[in-house]
GROMACS .gro file of C-alpha atoms in nm:
model
  344
    1MET     CA    1   1.433   3.298   2.279
    2GLU     CA    2   1.401   3.473   1.944
    3GLY     CA    3   1.283   3.334   1.615
    4LYS     CA    4   1.006   3.097   1.522
    5VAL     CA    5   0.962   2.723   1.581
    6VAL     CA    6   0.831   2.583   1.254
    7GLY     CA    7   0.828   2.215   1.343
    8VAL     CA    8   0.989   1.932   1.532
    9THR     CA    9   1.044   1.581   1.407
   10THR     CA   10   1.239   1.270   1.496
   11ALA     CA   11   1.386   1.004   1.269
   12SER     CA   12   1.359   0.734   1.535
   13TYR     CA   13   1.075   0.488   1.503
   14TYR     CA   14   1.118   0.325   1.843
   15SER     CA   15   0.809   0.298   2.062
   16GLY     CA   16   0.750   0.603   2.278
   17GLN     CA   17   1.014   0.816   2.103
   18ASN     CA   18   0.819   0.954   1.809
   19LEU     CA   19   0.750   1.324   1.774
   20ASN     CA   20   0.615   1.412   1.432
   21PHE     CA   21   0.503   1.761   1.332
   22ALA     CA   22   0.433   1.898   0.987
   23VAL     CA   23   0.659   2.182   0.876
   24PRO     CA   24   0.512   2.441   0.634
   25VAL     CA   25   0.673   2.410   0.290
   26ASN     CA   26   0.785   2.773   0.280
   27ASP     CA   27   0.969   2.726   0.611
   28ALA     CA   28   1.112   2.387   0.527
   29LYS     CA   29   1.236   2.468   0.176
   30PRO     CA   30   1.524   2.705   0.270
   31LEU     CA   31   1.633   2.465   0.545
   32LEU     CA   32   1.641   2.173   0.304
   33GLU     CA   33   1.815   2.370   0.029
   34SER     CA   34   2.091   2.481   0.266
   35THR     CA   35   2.156   2.126   0.387
   36GLU     CA   36   2.389   1.891   0.203
   37SER     CA   37   2.196   1.598   0.060
   38LYS     CA   38   2.293   1.255   0.192
   39THR     CA   39   2.148   0.910   0.149
   40LEU     CA   40   2.053   0.713   0.457
   41ALA     CA   41   2.352   0.490   0.392
   42GLU     CA   42   2.587   0.792   0.393
   43VAL     CA   43   2.439   0.920   0.719
   44TYR     CA   44   2.475   0.576   0.871
   45GLU     CA   45   2.841   0.545   0.766
   46MET     CA   46   2.920   0.903   0.874
   47GLU     CA   47   2.780   0.855   1.221
   48GLY     CA   48   2.963   0.527   1.261
   49SER     CA   49   3.299   0.666   1.147
   50GLU     CA   50   3.279   0.987   1.347
   51GLY     CA   51   3.162   0.812   1.659
   52TYR     CA   52   2.867   1.033   1.745
   53GLY     CA   53   2.572   0.818   1.640
   54MET     CA   54   2.255   1.019   1.704
   55TYR     CA   55   2.050   0.699   1.697
   56ASP     CA   56   2.132   0.337   1.756
   57TYR     CA   57   2.089   0.225   1.397
   58ASP     CA   58   2.119  -0.139   1.301
   59ASP     CA   59   2.092  -0.303   0.960
   60VAL     CA   60   1.728  -0.406   1.006
   61THR     CA   61   1.628  -0.053   1.109
   62MET     CA   62   1.820   0.091   0.815
   63GLY     CA   63   1.651  -0.159   0.587
   64TRP     CA   64   1.306  -0.040   0.691
   65PHE     CA   65   1.416   0.324   0.664
   66SER     CA   66   1.530   0.255   0.308
   67LEU     CA   67   1.201   0.082   0.228
   68ASN     CA   68   1.009   0.383   0.357
   69MET     CA   69   1.218   0.599   0.124
   70GLY     CA   70   1.132   0.370  -0.169
   71ASN     CA   71   1.491   0.246  -0.213
   72LEU     CA   72   1.447  -0.129  -0.262
   73GLU     CA   73   1.809  -0.197  -0.359
   74GLU     CA   74   1.946  -0.030  -0.048
   75ALA     CA   75   1.686  -0.201   0.171
   76GLU     CA   76   1.776  -0.541   0.025
   77GLU     CA   77   2.143  -0.478   0.100
   78TYR     CA   78   2.075  -0.398   0.465
   79PHE     CA   79   1.840  -0.690   0.521
   80LEU     CA   80   2.088  -0.929   0.358
   81LYS     CA   81   2.362  -0.803   0.593
   82ALA     CA   82   2.139  -0.859   0.894
   83ALA     CA   83   2.039  -1.209   0.778
   84GLU     CA   84   2.404  -1.295   0.712
   85VAL     CA   85   2.499  -1.205   1.069
   86GLU     CA   86   2.195  -1.379   1.215
   87PRO     CA   87   2.020  -1.622   0.974
   88SER     CA   88   1.730  -1.660   1.219
   89ASN     CA   89   1.657  -1.284   1.228
   90VAL     CA   90   1.283  -1.283   1.161
   91GLU     CA   91   1.265  -0.906   1.106
   92ALA     CA   92   1.541  -0.922   0.844
   93LEU     CA   93   1.371  -1.213   0.666
   94MET     CA   94   1.036  -1.034   0.671
   95GLY     CA   95   1.203  -0.724   0.528
   96LEU     CA   96   1.369  -0.927   0.253
   97GLY     CA   97   1.040  -1.096   0.173
   98TYR     CA   98   0.875  -0.757   0.139
   99VAL     CA   99   1.155  -0.629  -0.086
  100TYR     CA  100   1.124  -0.930  -0.318
  101TYR     CA  101   0.745  -0.901  -0.314
  102GLU     CA  102   0.771  -0.538  -0.424
  103LYS     CA  103   1.015  -0.645  -0.696
  104ALA     CA  104   0.759  -0.905  -0.813
  105ASP     CA  105   1.012  -1.182  -0.742
  106TYR     CA  106   0.749  -1.392  -0.567
  107SER     CA  107   0.953  -1.712  -0.554
  108LYS     CA  108   1.228  -1.539  -0.355
  109ALA     CA  109   0.966  -1.369  -0.140
  110ARG     CA  110   0.811  -1.706  -0.053
  111ASP     CA  111   1.153  -1.846   0.033
  112CYS     CA  112   1.193  -1.569   0.293
  113TYR     CA  113   0.839  -1.596   0.425
  114GLY     CA  114   0.872  -1.974   0.447
  115LYS     CA  115   1.172  -1.932   0.676
  116VAL     CA  116   0.973  -1.688   0.887
  117VAL     CA  117   0.695  -1.945   0.928
  118LYS     CA  118   0.946  -2.206   1.047
  119LEU     CA  119   1.106  -1.963   1.293
  120ALA     CA  120   0.783  -1.805   1.416
  121PRO     CA  121   0.498  -2.051   1.347
  122ASP     CA  122   0.266  -1.878   1.595
  123GLU     CA  123   0.293  -1.538   1.424
  124PRO     CA  124   0.066  -1.448   1.129
  125ASP     CA  125   0.313  -1.238   0.926
  126GLY     CA  126   0.492  -1.521   0.744
  127TYR     CA  127   0.166  -1.691   0.644
  128GLN     CA  128   0.027  -1.358   0.528
  129GLY     CA  129   0.333  -1.295   0.309
  130LEU     CA  130   0.311  -1.643   0.159
  131GLY     CA  131  -0.058  -1.596   0.086
  132LEU     CA  132  -0.012  -1.260  -0.081
  133SER     CA  133   0.273  -1.383  -0.299
  134TRP     CA  134   0.072  -1.687  -0.415
  135ALA     CA  135  -0.224  -1.460  -0.490
  136GLU     CA  136  -0.008  -1.238  -0.710
  137GLU     CA  137   0.065  -1.542  -0.927
  138GLY     CA  138  -0.302  -1.640  -0.944
  139LYS     CA  139  -0.257  -1.949  -0.723
  140TYR     CA  140  -0.562  -1.869  -0.513
  141ASP     CA  141  -0.604  -2.213  -0.352
  142LYS     CA  142  -0.253  -2.190  -0.208
  143ALA     CA  143  -0.307  -1.825  -0.118
  144ILE     CA  144  -0.625  -1.912   0.070
  145GLU     CA  145  -0.453  -2.197   0.257
  146MET     CA  146  -0.183  -1.960   0.388
  147LEU     CA  147  -0.413  -1.666   0.458
  148GLU     CA  148  -0.655  -1.891   0.648
  149GLN     CA  149  -0.368  -1.990   0.877
  150ALA     CA  150  -0.285  -1.622   0.933
  151TYR     CA  151  -0.654  -1.559   1.004
  152GLU     CA  152  -0.668  -1.842   1.258
  153ILE     CA  153  -0.376  -1.687   1.446
  154ASP     CA  154  -0.512  -1.331   1.436
  155PRO     CA  155  -0.872  -1.296   1.315
  156TYR     CA  156  -0.866  -0.924   1.398
  157ASP     CA  157  -0.597  -0.821   1.150
  158ASP     CA  158  -0.792  -0.621   0.891
  159TYR     CA  159  -0.520  -0.662   0.629
  160THR     CA  160  -0.529  -1.041   0.657
  161VAL     CA  161  -0.909  -1.048   0.654
  162SER     CA  162  -0.935  -0.825   0.346
  163ALA     CA  163  -0.661  -1.021   0.164
  164LEU     CA  164  -0.836  -1.350   0.243
  165GLY     CA  165  -1.168  -1.208   0.130
  166LYS     CA  166  -1.020  -1.097  -0.202
  167ALA     CA  167  -0.858  -1.439  -0.250
  168TYR     CA  168  -1.196  -1.605  -0.188
  169GLU     CA  169  -1.350  -1.365  -0.440
  170GLU     CA  170  -1.088  -1.440  -0.707
  171ALA     CA  171  -1.143  -1.812  -0.648
  172GLY     CA  172  -1.518  -1.768  -0.698
  173ARG     CA  173  -1.596  -1.839  -0.332
  174TYR     CA  174  -1.821  -1.536  -0.297
  175ASN     CA  175  -2.019  -1.658   0.004
  176ASP     CA  176  -1.699  -1.714   0.203
  177ALA     CA  177  -1.582  -1.364   0.109
  178ILE     CA  178  -1.916  -1.211   0.208
  179TYR     CA  179  -1.897  -1.386   0.546
  180LEU     CA  180  -1.557  -1.229   0.612
  181TYR     CA  181  -1.665  -0.883   0.501
  182ARG     CA  182  -1.970  -0.901   0.728
  183ASP     CA  183  -1.737  -0.988   1.012
  184MET     CA  184  -1.523  -0.683   0.931
  185ILE     CA  185  -1.832  -0.460   0.925
  186GLU     CA  186  -1.943  -0.593   1.261
  187SER     CA  187  -1.601  -0.511   1.407
  188ASN     CA  188  -1.583  -0.165   1.248
  189PRO     CA  189  -1.915  -0.046   1.098
  190THR     CA  190  -1.773   0.292   0.991
  191GLU     CA  191  -1.502   0.147   0.763
  192PRO     CA  192  -1.619   0.184   0.399
  193GLY     CA  193  -1.404  -0.086   0.234
  194PRO     CA  194  -1.596  -0.398   0.346
  195TYR     CA  195  -1.930  -0.258   0.226
  196TYR     CA  196  -1.781  -0.202  -0.121
  197TRP     CA  197  -1.613  -0.543  -0.139
  198MET     CA  198  -1.924  -0.721  -0.012
  199GLY     CA  199  -2.143  -0.538  -0.263
  200ASN     CA  200  -1.919  -0.648  -0.549
  201CYS     CA  201  -1.934  -1.010  -0.432
  202GLN     CA  202  -2.312  -0.989  -0.412
  203LEU     CA  203  -2.321  -0.856  -0.769
  204LYS     CA  204  -2.121  -1.159  -0.882
  205ASN     CA  205  -2.365  -1.379  -0.689
  206ALA     CA  206  -2.656  -1.207  -0.870
  207ASP     CA  207  -2.786  -1.095  -0.529
  208TRP     CA  208  -2.905  -0.761  -0.662
  209LYS     CA  209  -3.101  -0.654  -0.354
  210GLY     CA  210  -2.817  -0.748  -0.121
  211ALA     CA  211  -2.573  -0.553  -0.337
  212MET     CA  212  -2.802  -0.247  -0.334
  213GLU     CA  213  -2.817  -0.261   0.044
  214SER     CA  214  -2.437  -0.284   0.074
  215PHE     CA  215  -2.374   0.009  -0.161
  216GLU     CA  216  -2.643   0.219   0.009
  217LYS     CA  217  -2.472   0.159   0.344
  218LEU     CA  218  -2.139   0.250   0.185
  219LEU     CA  219  -2.284   0.590   0.091
  220VAL     CA  220  -2.398   0.639   0.451
  221VAL     CA  221  -2.046   0.595   0.590
  222TYR     CA  222  -1.874   0.757   0.290
  223PRO     CA  223  -2.110   0.986   0.093
  224ASP     CA  224  -1.843   1.071  -0.167
  225ALA     CA  225  -1.798   0.709  -0.277
  226LEU     CA  226  -1.869   0.737  -0.649
  227GLN     CA  227  -1.787   0.366  -0.675
  228ALA     CA  228  -2.108   0.294  -0.483
  229HIS     CA  229  -2.308   0.446  -0.770
  230ILE     CA  230  -2.131   0.215  -1.016
  231GLY     CA  231  -2.230  -0.084  -0.804
  232MET     CA  232  -2.587   0.042  -0.768
  233GLY     CA  233  -2.600   0.090  -1.145
  234TYR     CA  234  -2.512  -0.275  -1.204
  235ALA     CA  235  -2.756  -0.389  -0.933
  236ASN     CA  236  -3.036  -0.194  -1.102
  237LEU     CA  237  -2.936  -0.343  -1.438
  238GLY     CA  238  -2.966  -0.687  -1.284
  239MET     CA  239  -3.315  -0.604  -1.157
  240GLY     CA  240  -3.420  -0.472  -1.498
  241LYS     CA  241  -3.439  -0.110  -1.383
  242THR     CA  242  -3.244   0.033  -1.675
  243GLY     CA  243  -3.355   0.394  -1.631
  244THR     CA  244  -3.239   0.399  -1.269
  245ALA     CA  245  -2.919   0.224  -1.373
  246VAL     CA  246  -2.843   0.503  -1.623
  247SER     CA  247  -2.899   0.760  -1.348
  248GLU     CA  248  -2.656   0.581  -1.113
  249PHE     CA  249  -2.384   0.546  -1.378
  250ASP     CA  250  -2.425   0.914  -1.466
  251LYS     CA  251  -2.378   1.006  -1.098
  252ALA     CA  252  -2.060   0.800  -1.085
  253LEU     CA  253  -1.922   0.976  -1.392
  254LEU     CA  254  -1.994   1.329  -1.270
  255ILE     CA  255  -1.649   1.375  -1.117
  256ARG     CA  256  -1.421   1.149  -1.318
  257SER     CA  257  -1.106   1.276  -1.150
  258ASN     CA  258  -1.220   1.083  -0.842
  259LEU     CA  259  -1.232   0.756  -1.036
  260THR     CA  260  -0.946   0.540  -1.155
  261LYS     CA  261  -0.918   0.458  -1.524
  262GLU     CA  262  -1.053   0.107  -1.454
  263GLU     CA  263  -1.348   0.246  -1.255
  264THR     CA  264  -1.429   0.495  -1.532
  265LEU     CA  265  -1.428   0.215  -1.790
  266ASP     CA  266  -1.647   0.002  -1.563
  267ALA     CA  267  -1.901   0.282  -1.524
  268LEU     CA  268  -1.904   0.350  -1.899
  269LYS     CA  269  -1.946  -0.020  -1.974
  270GLY     CA  270  -2.250  -0.035  -1.747
  271LEU     CA  271  -2.391   0.284  -1.897
  272GLY     CA  272  -2.346   0.145  -2.249
  273GLU     CA  273  -2.515  -0.182  -2.150
  274ALA     CA  274  -2.809   0.011  -2.004
  275ARG     CA  275  -2.843   0.222  -2.319
  276LEU     CA  276  -2.845  -0.094  -2.534
  277LYS     CA  277  -3.118  -0.250  -2.321
  278MET     CA  278  -3.324   0.067  -2.359
  279GLY     CA  279  -3.283   0.049  -2.738
  280HIS     CA  280  -3.072   0.367  -2.750
  281HIS     CA  281  -2.807   0.228  -2.986
  282ASN     CA  282  -2.679   0.573  -3.092
  283LYS     CA  283  -2.614   0.674  -2.732
  284ALA     CA  284  -2.461   0.333  -2.666
  285GLU     CA  285  -2.224   0.389  -2.961
  286GLU     CA  286  -2.114   0.720  -2.806
  287VAL     CA  287  -2.043   0.555  -2.472
  288PHE     CA  288  -1.847   0.261  -2.613
  289ASN     CA  289  -1.654   0.491  -2.848
  290GLU     CA  290  -1.553   0.690  -2.541
  291MET     CA  291  -1.429   0.367  -2.384
  292VAL     CA  292  -1.221   0.295  -2.694
  293THR     CA  293  -1.072   0.645  -2.674
  294ILE     CA  294  -0.972   0.586  -2.311
  295ASP     CA  295  -0.836   0.237  -2.376
  296PRO     CA  296  -0.804   0.124  -2.741
  297ASN     CA  297  -0.719  -0.228  -2.620
  298SER     CA  298  -1.033  -0.274  -2.412
  299ALA     CA  299  -1.208  -0.587  -2.538
  300ASP     CA  300  -1.525  -0.485  -2.351
  301ALA     CA  301  -1.527  -0.151  -2.535
  302HIS     CA  302  -1.495  -0.306  -2.882
  303TYR     CA  303  -1.749  -0.577  -2.801
  304GLY     CA  304  -2.000  -0.321  -2.674
  305LEU     CA  305  -1.938  -0.097  -2.973
  306GLY     CA  306  -1.986  -0.391  -3.209
  307ARG     CA  307  -2.316  -0.479  -3.042
  308ALA     CA  308  -2.430  -0.118  -3.069
  309TYR     CA  309  -2.352  -0.126  -3.442
  310VAL     CA  310  -2.547  -0.451  -3.479
  311ALA     CA  311  -2.843  -0.296  -3.297
  312GLY     CA  312  -2.831   0.000  -3.534
  313GLY     CA  313  -2.801  -0.220  -3.843
  314ASN     CA  314  -2.444  -0.113  -3.927
  315LEU     CA  315  -2.311  -0.464  -3.982
  316GLU     CA  316  -2.002  -0.353  -4.174
  317ALA     CA  317  -1.882  -0.148  -3.877
  318ALA     CA  318  -1.969  -0.438  -3.645
  319ARG     CA  319  -1.751  -0.674  -3.853
  320LYS     CA  320  -1.457  -0.435  -3.815
  321GLU     CA  321  -1.501  -0.449  -3.438
  322ALA     CA  322  -1.514  -0.830  -3.454
  323ASP     CA  323  -1.185  -0.830  -3.647
  324ILE     CA  324  -1.024  -0.608  -3.381
  325LEU     CA  325  -1.157  -0.839  -3.110
  326LYS     CA  326  -0.981  -1.140  -3.263
  327GLY     CA  327  -0.653  -0.998  -3.134
  328LEU     CA  328  -0.796  -0.903  -2.794
  329ASP     CA  329  -1.048  -1.167  -2.690
  330LYS     CA  330  -1.134  -1.455  -2.925
  331GLU     CA  331  -1.437  -1.560  -2.722
  332LEU     CA  332  -1.593  -1.213  -2.745
  333ALA     CA  333  -1.503  -1.199  -3.116
  334GLU     CA  334  -1.692  -1.525  -3.178
  335ARG     CA  335  -1.987  -1.402  -2.975
  336LEU     CA  336  -2.006  -1.079  -3.174
  337ASN     CA  337  -1.981  -1.266  -3.504
  338GLU     CA  338  -2.275  -1.484  -3.396
  339GLU     CA  339  -2.482  -1.171  -3.327
  340ILE     CA  340  -2.386  -1.032  -3.669
  341LYS     CA  341  -2.491  -1.356  -3.845
  342ALA     CA  342  -2.822  -1.355  -3.659
  343LYS     CA  343  -2.889  -1.007  -3.794
  344GLU     CA  344  -2.793  -1.080  -4.158
   0.00000   0.00000   0.00000
């Protein structure tokens, strides 16, 4: 045999039939460019019409293929076909629920997941879908009710446990969330996520030492977790260790490309707060101005900047920040105006 084998792959996702190998880009590119492009739907129709189906595709399978390709409209079409033929097809209803969830049509998603629960009351998937869709609309009590049922059925599903923990957290039930995250850590002590989530809950509970311990353990299992330094910065702020807090926030901001925009703003906010507590109002101004540059609509940035101006005696600049805040966060605007009046 002459030539070179560059990779082998299968398109079938049936159990026991998967062979997946990476193909180097330079080898794959000419093969892809010389092949006529077809959508999954076109391949499906072609195989059906020519009678040589390589795989036993059905509408549900095609729906999931389309979802994996990011084509929600095509996926919806396939799942609807499958549900039309068999209204009690749980896989089709789950697929439809997922499509509507991704489209942010949570009412339709719940309609599908509700049918799944009636058809398969002993399976966690329908309850999980209902819980997630309620959570997206901020109805955390309803989300918790559904996710708790999913958890009762399968307490070892990490996705359900993490979703329930986050719902508890959003509802202010931090102790319940911490309990779940501890359970996740006990089951898999090398998974970094639960340490981070638990640390954040402990921060909200003002359990500074507990939060420090969680973030320190996070760094043990994942040394590159810059987010741990943000958490440790806030824990040190809570304990009054402002110098150490500054050091932790600086560590987090060393490689900003590894942080999301929200995480960067969170780290800068903490750094600005620490600088204010240390009486470094000029440095605090620099930090909060940087926040404004990143996100001009950040209420936290304008509030922090206004406070820095107040600390430095620049009340005119502080009033301008208070005026901006009126359109972003009235409560923070009122708070800043009170600080300005106290300084006049």
